[in-house]
XYZ file of C-alpha atoms in Angstrom:
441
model
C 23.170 70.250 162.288
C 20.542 67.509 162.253
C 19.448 65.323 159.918
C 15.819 63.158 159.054
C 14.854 60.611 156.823
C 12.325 60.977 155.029
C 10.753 58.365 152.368
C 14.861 57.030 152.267
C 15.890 60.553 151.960
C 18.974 62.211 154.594
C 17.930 65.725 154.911
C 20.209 67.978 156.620
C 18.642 70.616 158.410
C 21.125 73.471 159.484
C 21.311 75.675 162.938
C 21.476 78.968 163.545
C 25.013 78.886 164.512
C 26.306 77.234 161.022
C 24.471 80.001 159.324
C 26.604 82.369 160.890
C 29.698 80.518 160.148
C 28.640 80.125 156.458
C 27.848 83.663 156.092
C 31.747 85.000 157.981
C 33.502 82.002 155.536
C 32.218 83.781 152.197
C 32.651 87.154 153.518
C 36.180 86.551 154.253
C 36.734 84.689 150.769
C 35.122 88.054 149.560
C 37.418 90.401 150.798
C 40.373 87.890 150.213
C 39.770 87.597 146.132
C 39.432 91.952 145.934
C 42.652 91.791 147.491
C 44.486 89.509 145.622
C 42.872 91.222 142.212
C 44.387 94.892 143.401
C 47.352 93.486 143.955
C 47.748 91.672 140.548
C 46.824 95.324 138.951
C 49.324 96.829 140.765
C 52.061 94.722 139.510
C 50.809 96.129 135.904
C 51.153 99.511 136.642
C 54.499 101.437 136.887
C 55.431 104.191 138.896
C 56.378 107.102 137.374
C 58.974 107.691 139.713
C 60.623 104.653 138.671
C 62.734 103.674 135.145
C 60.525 101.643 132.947
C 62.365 97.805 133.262
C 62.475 96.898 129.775
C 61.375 93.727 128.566
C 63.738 91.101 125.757
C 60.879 91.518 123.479
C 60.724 95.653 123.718
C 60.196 97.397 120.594
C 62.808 98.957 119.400
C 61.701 101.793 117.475
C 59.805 103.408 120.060
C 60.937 105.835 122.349
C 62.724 104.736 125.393
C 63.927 105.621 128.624
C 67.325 104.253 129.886
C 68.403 103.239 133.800
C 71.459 104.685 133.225
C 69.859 108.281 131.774
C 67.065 108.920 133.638
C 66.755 112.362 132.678
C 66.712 111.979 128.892
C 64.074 109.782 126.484
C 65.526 108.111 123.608
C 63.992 107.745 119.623
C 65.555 106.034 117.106
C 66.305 107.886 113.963
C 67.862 107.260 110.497
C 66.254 103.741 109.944
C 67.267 102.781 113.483
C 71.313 103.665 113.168
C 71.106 107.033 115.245
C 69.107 108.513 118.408
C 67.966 111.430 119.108
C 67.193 113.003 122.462
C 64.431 114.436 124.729
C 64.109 115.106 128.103
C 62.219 112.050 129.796
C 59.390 112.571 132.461
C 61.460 111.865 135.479
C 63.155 115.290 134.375
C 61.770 117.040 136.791
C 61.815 114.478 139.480
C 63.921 114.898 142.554
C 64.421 118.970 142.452
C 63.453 119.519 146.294
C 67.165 118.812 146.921
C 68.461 119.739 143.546
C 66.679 123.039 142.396
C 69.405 123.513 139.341
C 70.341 120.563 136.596
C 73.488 121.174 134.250
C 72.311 119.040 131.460
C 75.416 116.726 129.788
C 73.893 115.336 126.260
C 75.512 111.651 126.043
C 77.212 110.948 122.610
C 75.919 107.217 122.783
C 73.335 105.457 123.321
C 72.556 101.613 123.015
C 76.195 101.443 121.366
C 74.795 103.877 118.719
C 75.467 107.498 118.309
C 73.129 110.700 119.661
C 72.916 113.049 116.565
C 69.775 115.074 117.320
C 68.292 116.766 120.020
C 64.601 116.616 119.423
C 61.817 119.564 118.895
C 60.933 120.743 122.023
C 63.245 118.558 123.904
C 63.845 120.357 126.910
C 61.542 123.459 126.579
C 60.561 125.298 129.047
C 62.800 124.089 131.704
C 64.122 126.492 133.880
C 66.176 124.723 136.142
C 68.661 124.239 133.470
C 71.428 126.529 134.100
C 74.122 124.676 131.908
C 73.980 122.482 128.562
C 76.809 120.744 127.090
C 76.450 119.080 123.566
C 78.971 116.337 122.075
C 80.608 116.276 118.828
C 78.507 113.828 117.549
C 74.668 115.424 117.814
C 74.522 117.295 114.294
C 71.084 118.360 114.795
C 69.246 120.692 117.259
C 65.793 121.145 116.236
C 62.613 123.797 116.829
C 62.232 124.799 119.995
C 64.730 122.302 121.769
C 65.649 124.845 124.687
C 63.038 127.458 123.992
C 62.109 129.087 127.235
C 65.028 127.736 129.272
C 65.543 131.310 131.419
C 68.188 129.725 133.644
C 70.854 128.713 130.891
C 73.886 130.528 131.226
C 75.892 128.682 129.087
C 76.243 126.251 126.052
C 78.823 124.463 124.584
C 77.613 122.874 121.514
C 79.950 119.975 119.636
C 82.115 120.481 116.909
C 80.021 118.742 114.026
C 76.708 121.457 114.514
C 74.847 121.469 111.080
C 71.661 123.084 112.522
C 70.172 124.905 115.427
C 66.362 124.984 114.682
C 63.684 128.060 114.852
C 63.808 129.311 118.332
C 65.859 126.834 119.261
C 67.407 129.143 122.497
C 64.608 131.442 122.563
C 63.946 133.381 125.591
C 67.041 131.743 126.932
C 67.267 134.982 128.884
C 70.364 133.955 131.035
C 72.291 132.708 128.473
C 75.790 134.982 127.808
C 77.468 132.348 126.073
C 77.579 130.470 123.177
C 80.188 128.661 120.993
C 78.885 128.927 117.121
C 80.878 125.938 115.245
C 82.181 126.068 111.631
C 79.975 123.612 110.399
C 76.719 124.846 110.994
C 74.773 125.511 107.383
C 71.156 126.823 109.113
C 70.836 129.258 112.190
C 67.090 129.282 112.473
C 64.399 132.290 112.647
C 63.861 133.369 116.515
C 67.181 131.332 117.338
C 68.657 133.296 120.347
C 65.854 136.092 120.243
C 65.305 137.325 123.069
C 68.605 136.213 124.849
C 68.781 139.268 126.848
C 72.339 138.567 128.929
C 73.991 136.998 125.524
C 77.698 138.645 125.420
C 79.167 136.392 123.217
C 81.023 137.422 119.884
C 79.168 136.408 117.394
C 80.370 134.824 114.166
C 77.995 133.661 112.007
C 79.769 130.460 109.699
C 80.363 131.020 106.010
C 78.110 127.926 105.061
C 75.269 129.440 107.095
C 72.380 130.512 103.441
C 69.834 131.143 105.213
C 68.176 134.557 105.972
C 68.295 134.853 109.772
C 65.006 136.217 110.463
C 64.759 138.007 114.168
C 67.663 135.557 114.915
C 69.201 137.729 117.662
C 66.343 140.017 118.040
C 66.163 141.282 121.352
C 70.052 140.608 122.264
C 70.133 143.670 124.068
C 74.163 142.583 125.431
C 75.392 141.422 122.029
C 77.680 144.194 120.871
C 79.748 142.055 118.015
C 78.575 140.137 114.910
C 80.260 139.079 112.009
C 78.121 137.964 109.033
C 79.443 135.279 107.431
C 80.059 135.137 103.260
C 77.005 132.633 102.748
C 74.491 134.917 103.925
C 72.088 136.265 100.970
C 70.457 138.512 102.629
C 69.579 139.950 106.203
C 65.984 139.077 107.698
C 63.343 140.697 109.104
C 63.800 141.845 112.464
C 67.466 139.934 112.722
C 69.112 141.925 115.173
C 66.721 143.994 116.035
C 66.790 145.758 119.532
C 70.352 144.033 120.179
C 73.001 146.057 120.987
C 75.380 145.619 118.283
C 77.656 148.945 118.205
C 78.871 148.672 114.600
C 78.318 146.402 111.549
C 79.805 145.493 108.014
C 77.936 144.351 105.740
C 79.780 141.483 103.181
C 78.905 142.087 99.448
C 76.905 138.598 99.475
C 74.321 140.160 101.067
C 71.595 141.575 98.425
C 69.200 142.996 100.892
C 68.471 143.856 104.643
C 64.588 143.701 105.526
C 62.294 145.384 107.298
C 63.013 145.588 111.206
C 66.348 144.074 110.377
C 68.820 146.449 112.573
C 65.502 148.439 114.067
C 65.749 149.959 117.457
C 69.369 148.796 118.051
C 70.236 152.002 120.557
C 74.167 151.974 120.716
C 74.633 151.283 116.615
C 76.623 154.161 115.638
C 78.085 152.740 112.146
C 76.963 150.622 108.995
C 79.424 149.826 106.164
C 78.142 148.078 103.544
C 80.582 146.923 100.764
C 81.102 147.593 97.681
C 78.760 145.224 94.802
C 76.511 144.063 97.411
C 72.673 145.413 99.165
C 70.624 146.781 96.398
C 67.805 146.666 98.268
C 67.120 148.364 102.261
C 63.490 147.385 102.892
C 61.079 149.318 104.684
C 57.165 149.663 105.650
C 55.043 151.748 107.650
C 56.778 151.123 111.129
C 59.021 148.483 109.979
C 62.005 150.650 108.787
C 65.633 148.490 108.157
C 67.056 151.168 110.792
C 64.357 152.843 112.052
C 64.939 154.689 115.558
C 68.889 153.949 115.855
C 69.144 156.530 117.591
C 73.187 157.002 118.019
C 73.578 156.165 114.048
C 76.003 158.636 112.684
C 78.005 157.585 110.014
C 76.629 154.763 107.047
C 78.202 153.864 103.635
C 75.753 152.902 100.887
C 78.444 150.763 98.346
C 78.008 151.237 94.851
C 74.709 149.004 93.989
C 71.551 150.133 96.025
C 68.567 150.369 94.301
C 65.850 151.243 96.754
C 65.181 152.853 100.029
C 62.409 151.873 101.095
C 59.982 153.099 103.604
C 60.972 154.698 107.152
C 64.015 153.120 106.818
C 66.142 155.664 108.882
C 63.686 157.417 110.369
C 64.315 158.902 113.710
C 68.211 157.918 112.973
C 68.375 161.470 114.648
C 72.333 161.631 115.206
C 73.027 161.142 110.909
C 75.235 163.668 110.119
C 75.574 163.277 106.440
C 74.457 161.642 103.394
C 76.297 160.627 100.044
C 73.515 158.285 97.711
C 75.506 155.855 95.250
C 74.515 156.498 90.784
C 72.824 153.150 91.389
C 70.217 154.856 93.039
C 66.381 154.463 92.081
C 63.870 155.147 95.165
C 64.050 156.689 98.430
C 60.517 155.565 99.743
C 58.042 157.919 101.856
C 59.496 159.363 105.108
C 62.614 157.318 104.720
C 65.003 160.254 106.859
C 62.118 161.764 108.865
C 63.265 162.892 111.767
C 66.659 163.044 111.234
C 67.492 166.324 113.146
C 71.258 166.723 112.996
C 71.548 165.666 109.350
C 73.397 168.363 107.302
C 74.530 167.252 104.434
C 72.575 165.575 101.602
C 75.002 164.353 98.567
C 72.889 162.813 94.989
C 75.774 161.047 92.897
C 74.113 161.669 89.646
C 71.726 159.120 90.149
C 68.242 158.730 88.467
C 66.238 158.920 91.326
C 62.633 159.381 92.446
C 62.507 161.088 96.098
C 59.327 159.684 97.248
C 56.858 161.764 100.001
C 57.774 163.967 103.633
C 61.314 162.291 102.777
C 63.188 164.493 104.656
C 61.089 166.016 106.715
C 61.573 167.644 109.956
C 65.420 167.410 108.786
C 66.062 170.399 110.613
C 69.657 170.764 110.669
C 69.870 170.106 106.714
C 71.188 172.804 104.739
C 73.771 171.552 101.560
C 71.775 170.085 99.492
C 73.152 168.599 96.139
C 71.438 166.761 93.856
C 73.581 165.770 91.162
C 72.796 166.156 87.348
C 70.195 162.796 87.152
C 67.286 163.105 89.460
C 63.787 162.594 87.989
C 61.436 163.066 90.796
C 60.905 165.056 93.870
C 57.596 164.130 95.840
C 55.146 165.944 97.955
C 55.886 167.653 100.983
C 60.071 165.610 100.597
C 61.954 168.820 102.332
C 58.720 169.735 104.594
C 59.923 171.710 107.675
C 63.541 171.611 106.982
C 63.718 175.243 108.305
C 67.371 175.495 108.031
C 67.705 175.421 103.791
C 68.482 179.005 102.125
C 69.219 177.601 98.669
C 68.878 174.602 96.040
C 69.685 173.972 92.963
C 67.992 171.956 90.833
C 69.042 169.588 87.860
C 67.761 169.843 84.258
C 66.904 165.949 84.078
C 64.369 166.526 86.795
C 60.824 165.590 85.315
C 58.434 166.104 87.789
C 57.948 168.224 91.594
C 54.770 167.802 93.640
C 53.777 170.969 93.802
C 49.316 171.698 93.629
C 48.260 170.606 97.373
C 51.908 169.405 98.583
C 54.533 171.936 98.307
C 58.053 169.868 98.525
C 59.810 172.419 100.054
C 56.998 173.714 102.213
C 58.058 175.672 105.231
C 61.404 175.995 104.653
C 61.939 179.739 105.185
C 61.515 180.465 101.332
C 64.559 179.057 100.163
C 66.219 180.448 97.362
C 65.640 178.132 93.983
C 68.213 177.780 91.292
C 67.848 175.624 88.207
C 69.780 174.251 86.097
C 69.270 174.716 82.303
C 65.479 174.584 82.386
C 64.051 177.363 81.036
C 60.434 176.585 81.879
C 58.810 174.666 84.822
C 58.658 170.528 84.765
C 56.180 168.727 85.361
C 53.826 169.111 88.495
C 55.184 172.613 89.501
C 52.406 175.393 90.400
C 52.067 178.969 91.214
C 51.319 177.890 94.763
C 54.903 175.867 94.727
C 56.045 178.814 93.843
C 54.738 181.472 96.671
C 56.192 178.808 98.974
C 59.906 179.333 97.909
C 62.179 182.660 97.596
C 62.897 183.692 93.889
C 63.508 181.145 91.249
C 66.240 181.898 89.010
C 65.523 179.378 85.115
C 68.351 178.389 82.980
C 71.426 178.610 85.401
């Protein structure tokens, strides 16, 4: 570097080789800041690998994670005085050398108790082959194990209250379960689908709720007891389960559509006295539609209704006796029900609705009492086996212009009772249908 003077002036003038050195200087002070700036990111950034460290000034309503439960994610509850739990999202961390977890629910946190297991706490994961819940979580809400196919097992706490809507669903490993006293809600979709479950199941007097497809699906659970809070069955509750036989308490006031649907080793249903006025039915949602091995069911003395397909395809009924209570047998209610043989109307006021019995081919006692109003269209079609009825006075109307009710039935012989002329709805083609009619017996 060399320098003039000029008018009293220094002036530097700079060489080719302190250029260079300039120019490598603020490159390298370059490169030096950049690396000093990633470096301050980094140590703002946590790895998810790694527990969160948790500062003194944390907030302590939020959800947090804790060193010493890595596996589980903490919210405060109940104005701060309870937790509740969730899988955290190191969960899945580590399962190279651990394919399986057996998941322990702590009863403590922070020196406060657990009490709920959060919605959707642990869904979906199917590593989990065991779960173990303490006395002190009260709550298990929506969803909390839904999906978990590896569970084999739970043991849930002593102080259970509620176990949410689909709570175990598709928990298709799962054979056992411990149902405590205290529960007061078992929620729809619960253990549906719970293919393996084994367990005996008794569901806990303070349980009100309806149970709706519940154990639906429970193709291994052969043994329920309904409990005496229960006011009626839901839709689709055990449906498809294997439950062999079932009585019915007198608390519950009606069993819904689906409700015992499908279940292929049911062979009896007792239902006791002063309780079910209603079995509900639709257009393929029959009660006890296609229970196939049903032989053998007692009405009690208070149902009402029948409603649609309720039985049908219950093709191993042997016999029927309806209770005076007795109102409406909705369309196609027995359909299909091809060893039935005996048909028994306890002087009840009733309205036998359309194709009723039909296909009943076995059926061939037939008595209807001394108080049924109504026989619809086409109600006996195709019971081929029936040589002779007899008819009660109080009856009020037959189907009988375009739907014959006794229509292919080998022209069975008609007897009846006290009426001198035809009721309601009967028709000379009724009549060319049937064997001789014999008024006023």
């Amino acid at each position: 570097m060399k320098s003039k003077t000029m008018s009293g002036v220094n002036i530097f003038i700079i060489g080719d080789d302190m250029k260079k050195l300039l120019k490598l200087t603020l490159v390298f002070g370059f490169i030096l800041c950049c690396a000093m700036a990633f470096v301050a990111c980094g140590s703002n950034t946590q790895d998810d690998s790694v527990p969160a460290k948790k500062t003194k000034n944390s907030n302590s309503s939020s959800s947090s994670k804790s060193s010493d439960y890595p596996d589980f994610s903490f919210q405060e509850i109940n104005g701060g005085k309870e937790y509740e739990v969730s899988a955290s999202g190191y969960f899945n961390s580590n399962l190279e050398g651990n394919p399986s977890k057996e998941v322990v629910i702590p009863s403590k946190y922070k020196g406060k108790p657990v009490t709920a297991i959060g919605a959707n706490a642990f869904k979906d994961r199917r590593m989990i082959i065991k779960v173990t819940i303490p006395d002190s979580v009260k709550v298990i809400e929506d969803s909390a194990f839904s999906g978990c196919s590896g569970i084999n097992s739970v043991i849930l706490g002593k102080a259970t209250t509620k176990i949410g809507n689909s709570a175990f669903r598709d928990c298709k490993s799962l054979n056992s379960i411990n149902i405590p006293k205290t529960l007061t809600y078992l929620g729809d979709y619960a253990f549906s689908n719970c293919s393996n479950m084994q367990s005996v199941i008794i569901i806990p007097n303070a349980v009100t709720n309806s149970l709706k497809r519940t154990f639906s699906g429970c193709s291994k659970l052969t043994s329920v007891t309904i409990g005496t809070g229960v006011p009626k069955i839901g839709e689709g509750a055990f449906s498809a389960s294997g439950i062999t036989s079932i009585t019915i308490p007198n608390n519950v006031k009606s069993i819904e559509d689906l409700a015992f649907a499908q279940c292929a080793e049911l062979t009896s249903v007792i239902i006791e006295n002063e309780g079910v006025t209603h079995i509900e039915g639709s257009i393929n949602g029959g009660a006890f539609r296609d229970c196939f091995k049903l032989k053998t069911i007692i009405f009690g003395n208070k149902l009402e209704y029948i409603g649609q397909e309720a039985f049908q395809s219950c093709s191993s009924l042997e016999s029927l006796t309806f209770p005076a209570s007795l109102i409406t047998i909705g369309n196609r209610a027995f359909k299909w029900c091809s060893v039935l043989a005996d048909i028994k109307f306890e002087n009840c006021a009733a309205n036998i609705g359309e194709r009723v019995f039909e296909k009943c081919t076995k059926l061939r006692n037939i008595d209807f009492g001394d108080s049924l109003v109504r026989i619809g269209g086409y109600a006996f079609i195709n019971c081929t086996s029936i040589t002779e009825i007899t008819l009660p006075a109080s009856l009020q109307y037959l189907e009988g212009t375009s739907a014959p009710p006794f229509m292919n039935c080998n022209k069975p012989i008609i007897k009846v009772k006290r009426l001198l002329s035809p009721p309601s709805g009967w028709a000379n083609q009724w009549n060319y249908d049937c064997g001789t009619v014999y008024w006023g017996q």
